[in-house]
């Protein structure tokens, strides 16, 4: 990142002054940016880094998409290694026999198993599985015609960055109630993999990027988009039911969000906790 981009606006005061607006930070290679809602106070203790010390032990993911595809749409995520499938219908994948369930195929690979999950037709998922190998313990995909690899990396995020606000302070309590509103950013493939297994619906765009809404990311609902390949951002809340009014409120809040450089995020004095950042969205969170 250039010094000009990093210094485009001053870091916030941890005393609780409103975070200024401004252009999104440029997402540097391998960096996880922060995400805040411009114009809202961000007092000390409102930001958090959830650090997973074992994320680099695997599993690993490869995201493939059609031209014009976007986060959780018109693509698939390959995850390796995964556990052997416990059910599903037999399906032939190259020279091996795998198991197929709705929106996914799991098959033997390199002494373990690989899973391909997405919204492609069964034939497309099978073709991606057949084009998957392992290099240095990580999945490598030779995508079939019409698909391309858009990101590769860990399944669980090494660092999950979150900011928390009272929903009343956001000005959207009429739709979201007086509970909690939160933002988050993760660099991983597991969140998109989970979106293919969870109920989602399209929700327009955020800063020009296609977005989806889901109730499986904690709280009552979240609006999720991809600022850069492999980087997933979201705005969510807990309180009122997830209805059209709540989705509209999340869209308004997402339009006010701003990505921060790592240095700007550190200036908010985030607390750090060690934990397993397993983002399993296949079942709605409590």
Coordinates of C-alpha atoms in Angstrom, one line a residue:
X1 CA 0.0 0.0 0.0
X2 CA 1.3 3.5 -0.8
X3 CA 2.0 5.9 1.9
X4 CA -0.6 8.2 0.3
X5 CA -3.3 5.6 0.6
X6 CA -2.4 4.7 4.2
X7 CA -2.4 8.4 5.2
X8 CA -5.6 9.5 3.4
X9 CA -7.2 10.3 6.8
X10 CA -6.1 10.4 10.4
X11 CA -6.7 7.4 12.7
X12 CA -9.6 7.8 15.1
X13 CA -9.3 8.8 18.7
X14 CA -9.9 5.9 21.0
X15 CA -11.7 8.3 23.3
X16 CA -15.0 7.9 21.4
X17 CA -15.0 10.7 18.8
X18 CA -16.9 9.9 15.6
X19 CA -14.8 8.1 12.9
X20 CA -14.5 10.4 9.9
X21 CA -15.6 9.5 6.5
X22 CA -13.3 9.0 3.5
X23 CA -12.2 6.6 0.9
X24 CA -11.9 2.9 1.6
X25 CA -8.4 1.8 2.4
X26 CA -6.6 -0.2 -0.3
X27 CA -6.6 -3.8 0.7
X28 CA -3.0 -4.9 0.7
X29 CA -1.9 -8.4 -0.3
X30 CA -2.5 -10.8 2.7
X31 CA -3.9 -8.0 4.8
X32 CA -7.2 -8.0 6.7
X33 CA -8.7 -4.5 6.8
X34 CA -11.0 -3.2 9.5
X35 CA -14.5 -1.9 8.9
X36 CA -16.3 0.9 10.7
X37 CA -19.5 2.9 10.2
X38 CA -18.4 6.5 9.4
X39 CA -19.9 9.2 11.6
X40 CA -20.4 6.9 14.7
X41 CA -18.3 7.1 17.8
X42 CA -16.0 4.2 18.3
X43 CA -15.0 4.2 22.0
X44 CA -12.2 2.0 23.4
X45 CA -13.4 -1.6 23.8
X46 CA -15.7 -1.5 20.8
X47 CA -13.2 -3.2 18.4
X48 CA -11.9 -6.7 18.6
X49 CA -9.5 -9.0 16.8
X50 CA -10.4 -12.7 17.1
X51 CA -7.1 -14.5 16.4
X52 CA -7.0 -18.2 15.4
X53 CA -3.5 -19.6 16.0
X54 CA -4.2 -22.8 14.2
X55 CA -5.9 -21.5 11.0
X56 CA -2.8 -22.2 8.9
X57 CA -2.9 -25.8 9.9
X58 CA -5.9 -26.2 7.5
X59 CA -8.3 -26.9 6.0
X60 CA -7.6 -24.8 2.9
X61 CA -9.9 -23.5 0.2
X62 CA -10.0 -22.5 -3.5
X63 CA -12.9 -20.3 -4.7
X64 CA -13.9 -20.7 -8.4
X65 CA -16.6 -18.6 -10.2
X66 CA -18.1 -18.1 -13.5
X67 CA -17.5 -14.7 -15.3
X68 CA -19.8 -12.3 -13.6
X69 CA -20.0 -14.4 -10.5
X70 CA -19.8 -12.9 -7.0
X71 CA -19.7 -13.8 -3.4
X72 CA -21.8 -16.9 -2.9
X73 CA -23.2 -16.7 -6.4
X74 CA -22.4 -18.6 -9.6
X75 CA -19.4 -20.5 -8.2
X76 CA -18.1 -23.1 -5.8
X77 CA -15.6 -23.5 -3.0
X78 CA -13.2 -26.4 -2.8
X79 CA -12.2 -27.3 0.8
X80 CA -9.4 -29.8 1.7
X81 CA -9.0 -31.8 3.8
X82 CA -12.5 -32.6 5.2
X83 CA -14.0 -35.5 7.0
X84 CA -15.3 -38.5 5.0
X85 CA -19.0 -38.0 4.0
X86 CA -21.5 -39.9 6.2
X87 CA -24.3 -39.9 3.6
X88 CA -25.2 -38.8 0.1
X89 CA -25.7 -40.5 -3.2
X90 CA -22.7 -42.2 -5.0
X91 CA -21.2 -40.1 -7.8
X92 CA -18.3 -40.8 -10.1
X93 CA -15.5 -38.2 -10.0
X94 CA -12.8 -39.1 -12.4
X95 CA -11.4 -42.5 -11.3
X96 CA -12.9 -42.4 -7.8
X97 CA -16.3 -42.7 -6.2
X98 CA -17.6 -39.8 -4.2
X99 CA -20.8 -38.8 -2.5
X100 CA -23.2 -36.1 -3.6
X101 CA -25.6 -34.1 -1.4
X102 CA -27.6 -31.0 -2.3
X103 CA -25.1 -28.3 -3.6
X104 CA -22.0 -30.4 -2.7
X105 CA -19.8 -33.3 -3.7
X106 CA -17.2 -34.9 -1.4
X107 CA -14.6 -37.4 -2.8
X108 CA -11.4 -39.1 -1.8
X109 CA -8.2 -37.1 -2.5
X110 CA -4.6 -37.6 -1.4
X111 CA -5.3 -39.9 1.5
X112 CA -8.2 -37.7 2.7
X113 CA -11.3 -36.0 1.2
X114 CA -12.1 -32.8 -0.7
X115 CA -15.5 -31.1 -0.7
X116 CA -16.8 -29.0 -3.5
X117 CA -19.8 -26.8 -2.5
X118 CA -21.6 -24.3 -4.6
X119 CA -24.6 -23.3 -6.6
X120 CA -23.4 -24.8 -9.9
X121 CA -25.3 -27.7 -11.4
X122 CA -24.2 -31.2 -10.4
X123 CA -22.2 -31.6 -13.5
X124 CA -20.3 -28.4 -12.8
X125 CA -19.5 -29.4 -9.2
X126 CA -18.3 -32.8 -10.5
X127 CA -16.1 -31.1 -13.1
X128 CA -14.5 -28.9 -10.4
X129 CA -13.9 -31.9 -8.2
X130 CA -12.4 -33.8 -11.1
X131 CA -10.0 -30.9 -11.7
X132 CA -8.8 -30.7 -8.1
X133 CA -5.5 -32.0 -6.9
X134 CA -3.2 -31.4 -4.0
X135 CA 0.1 -29.5 -4.0
X136 CA 2.2 -29.2 -0.8
X137 CA -0.9 -30.3 1.2
X138 CA -3.2 -27.6 -0.2
X139 CA -5.9 -28.0 -2.9
X140 CA -5.1 -26.8 -6.4
X141 CA -7.8 -26.5 -9.0
X142 CA -7.6 -26.7 -12.7
X143 CA -11.0 -25.1 -13.4
X144 CA -13.2 -26.5 -16.2
X145 CA -14.1 -24.2 -19.1
X146 CA -16.3 -21.2 -18.0
X147 CA -14.8 -21.0 -14.5
X148 CA -11.7 -19.4 -13.0
X149 CA -10.0 -19.3 -9.7
X150 CA -10.6 -16.1 -7.8
X151 CA -8.9 -16.8 -4.5
X152 CA -7.0 -19.4 -2.5
X153 CA -6.2 -19.5 1.2
X154 CA -7.2 -20.7 4.6
X155 CA -10.7 -21.9 5.4
X156 CA -10.8 -20.3 8.8
X157 CA -9.7 -16.7 9.1
X158 CA -6.4 -16.1 11.0
X159 CA -7.8 -12.8 12.2
X160 CA -11.5 -11.9 12.3
X161 CA -11.9 -8.1 12.9
X162 CA -15.1 -6.8 14.4
X163 CA -16.6 -3.5 15.6
X164 CA -19.7 -3.2 17.8
X165 CA -22.2 -0.5 18.2
X166 CA -25.5 0.1 20.0
X167 CA -28.2 0.0 17.4
X168 CA -29.8 3.1 18.8
X169 CA -26.6 5.0 18.1
X170 CA -26.7 4.0 14.4
X171 CA -30.1 5.8 13.9
X172 CA -31.7 2.5 12.7
X173 CA -33.3 1.3 15.9
X174 CA -36.8 1.6 14.4
X175 CA -36.0 -1.3 12.1
X176 CA -33.2 -3.1 14.1
X177 CA -34.5 -2.5 17.6
X178 CA -32.2 -1.4 20.5
X179 CA -29.8 -4.3 20.4
X180 CA -26.4 -4.6 18.9
X181 CA -25.1 -3.7 15.5
X182 CA -21.7 -5.1 14.4
X183 CA -19.3 -5.0 11.5
X184 CA -16.7 -7.6 10.6
X185 CA -14.0 -8.5 8.1
X186 CA -12.4 -11.9 7.4
X187 CA -9.9 -13.1 4.9
X188 CA -10.8 -16.7 4.2
X189 CA -12.7 -19.1 2.0
X190 CA -14.8 -20.8 4.7
X191 CA -17.3 -18.0 5.0
X192 CA -18.2 -18.2 1.3
X193 CA -18.3 -22.0 1.6
X194 CA -20.8 -21.6 4.4
X195 CA -22.9 -19.2 2.4
X196 CA -23.5 -21.9 -0.1
X197 CA -24.8 -24.2 2.6
X198 CA -27.0 -21.5 4.4
X199 CA -30.2 -19.8 3.3
X200 CA -29.2 -16.5 1.6
X201 CA -30.8 -14.0 -0.8
X202 CA -29.4 -11.3 -3.0
X203 CA -29.4 -7.8 -1.6
X204 CA -28.2 -5.3 -4.2
X205 CA -24.7 -3.9 -3.9
X206 CA -22.5 -2.3 -1.3
X207 CA -19.9 0.2 -2.7
X208 CA -20.5 -1.4 -6.1
X209 CA -20.0 -5.0 -4.9
X210 CA -22.9 -7.6 -5.0
X211 CA -24.2 -8.4 -1.6
X212 CA -26.2 -11.2 0.0
X213 CA -28.2 -11.3 3.3
X214 CA -28.2 -14.3 5.7
X215 CA -29.4 -15.1 9.2
X216 CA -26.6 -17.6 9.7
X217 CA -23.7 -15.2 10.7
X218 CA -24.7 -14.5 14.3
X219 CA -27.4 -12.3 15.6
X220 CA -30.6 -11.9 13.6
X221 CA -29.1 -11.2 10.2
X222 CA -26.2 -9.8 8.3
X223 CA -25.5 -8.1 4.9
X224 CA -22.3 -9.6 3.4
X225 CA -20.1 -8.5 0.5
X226 CA -16.6 -8.9 -0.9
X227 CA -14.5 -5.7 -1.0
X228 CA -11.6 -7.7 -2.6
X229 CA -11.1 -11.3 -3.7
X230 CA -10.9 -13.5 -0.7
X231 CA -11.9 -10.7 1.7
X232 CA -15.4 -10.9 3.2
X233 CA -17.1 -7.9 5.0
X234 CA -20.4 -7.8 6.7
X235 CA -22.8 -5.6 8.8
X236 CA -25.1 -7.5 11.1
X237 CA -27.4 -6.9 14.1
X238 CA -29.2 -8.6 16.9
X239 CA -32.7 -7.6 18.0
X240 CA -35.6 -7.4 15.6
X241 CA -36.7 -10.1 13.2
X242 CA -34.9 -10.1 9.8
X243 CA -37.5 -8.6 7.5
X244 CA -37.5 -6.2 4.5
X245 CA -37.2 -3.2 6.8
X246 CA -34.2 -4.7 8.6
X247 CA -32.5 -5.5 5.3
X248 CA -33.1 -1.9 4.1
X249 CA -31.5 -0.6 7.3
X250 CA -28.5 -2.9 6.9
X251 CA -28.1 -1.6 3.3
X252 CA -28.1 2.0 4.6
X253 CA -25.5 1.2 7.2
X254 CA -23.4 -0.7 4.8
X255 CA -23.3 2.3 2.5
X256 CA -21.8 4.3 5.4
X257 CA -19.0 1.8 6.1
X258 CA -15.4 2.4 5.5
X259 CA -12.5 0.0 5.3
X260 CA -9.5 0.8 7.5
X261 CA -5.8 0.1 7.0
X262 CA -4.3 -2.3 9.6
X263 CA -2.6 0.8 11.2
X264 CA -5.9 2.7 11.5
X265 CA -7.5 -0.4 13.0
X266 CA -4.7 -0.8 15.6
X267 CA -5.3 2.9 16.5
X268 CA -8.7 1.9 17.8
X269 CA -7.0 -0.1 20.5
X270 CA -8.8 -3.4 19.7
X271 CA -8.9 -6.2 22.3
X272 CA -7.5 -9.5 21.0
X273 CA -8.8 -12.9 21.9
X274 CA -7.5 -16.3 20.9
X275 CA -10.2 -18.7 19.6
X276 CA -11.2 -21.1 16.9
X277 CA -12.6 -19.0 14.0
X278 CA -14.7 -21.8 12.6
X279 CA -17.4 -20.1 10.5
X280 CA -19.9 -22.9 10.0
X281 CA -22.9 -21.3 8.5
X282 CA -24.8 -24.5 7.6
X283 CA -27.0 -24.0 10.7
X284 CA -28.4 -20.6 11.8
X285 CA -26.6 -19.3 14.9
X286 CA -28.4 -19.0 18.2

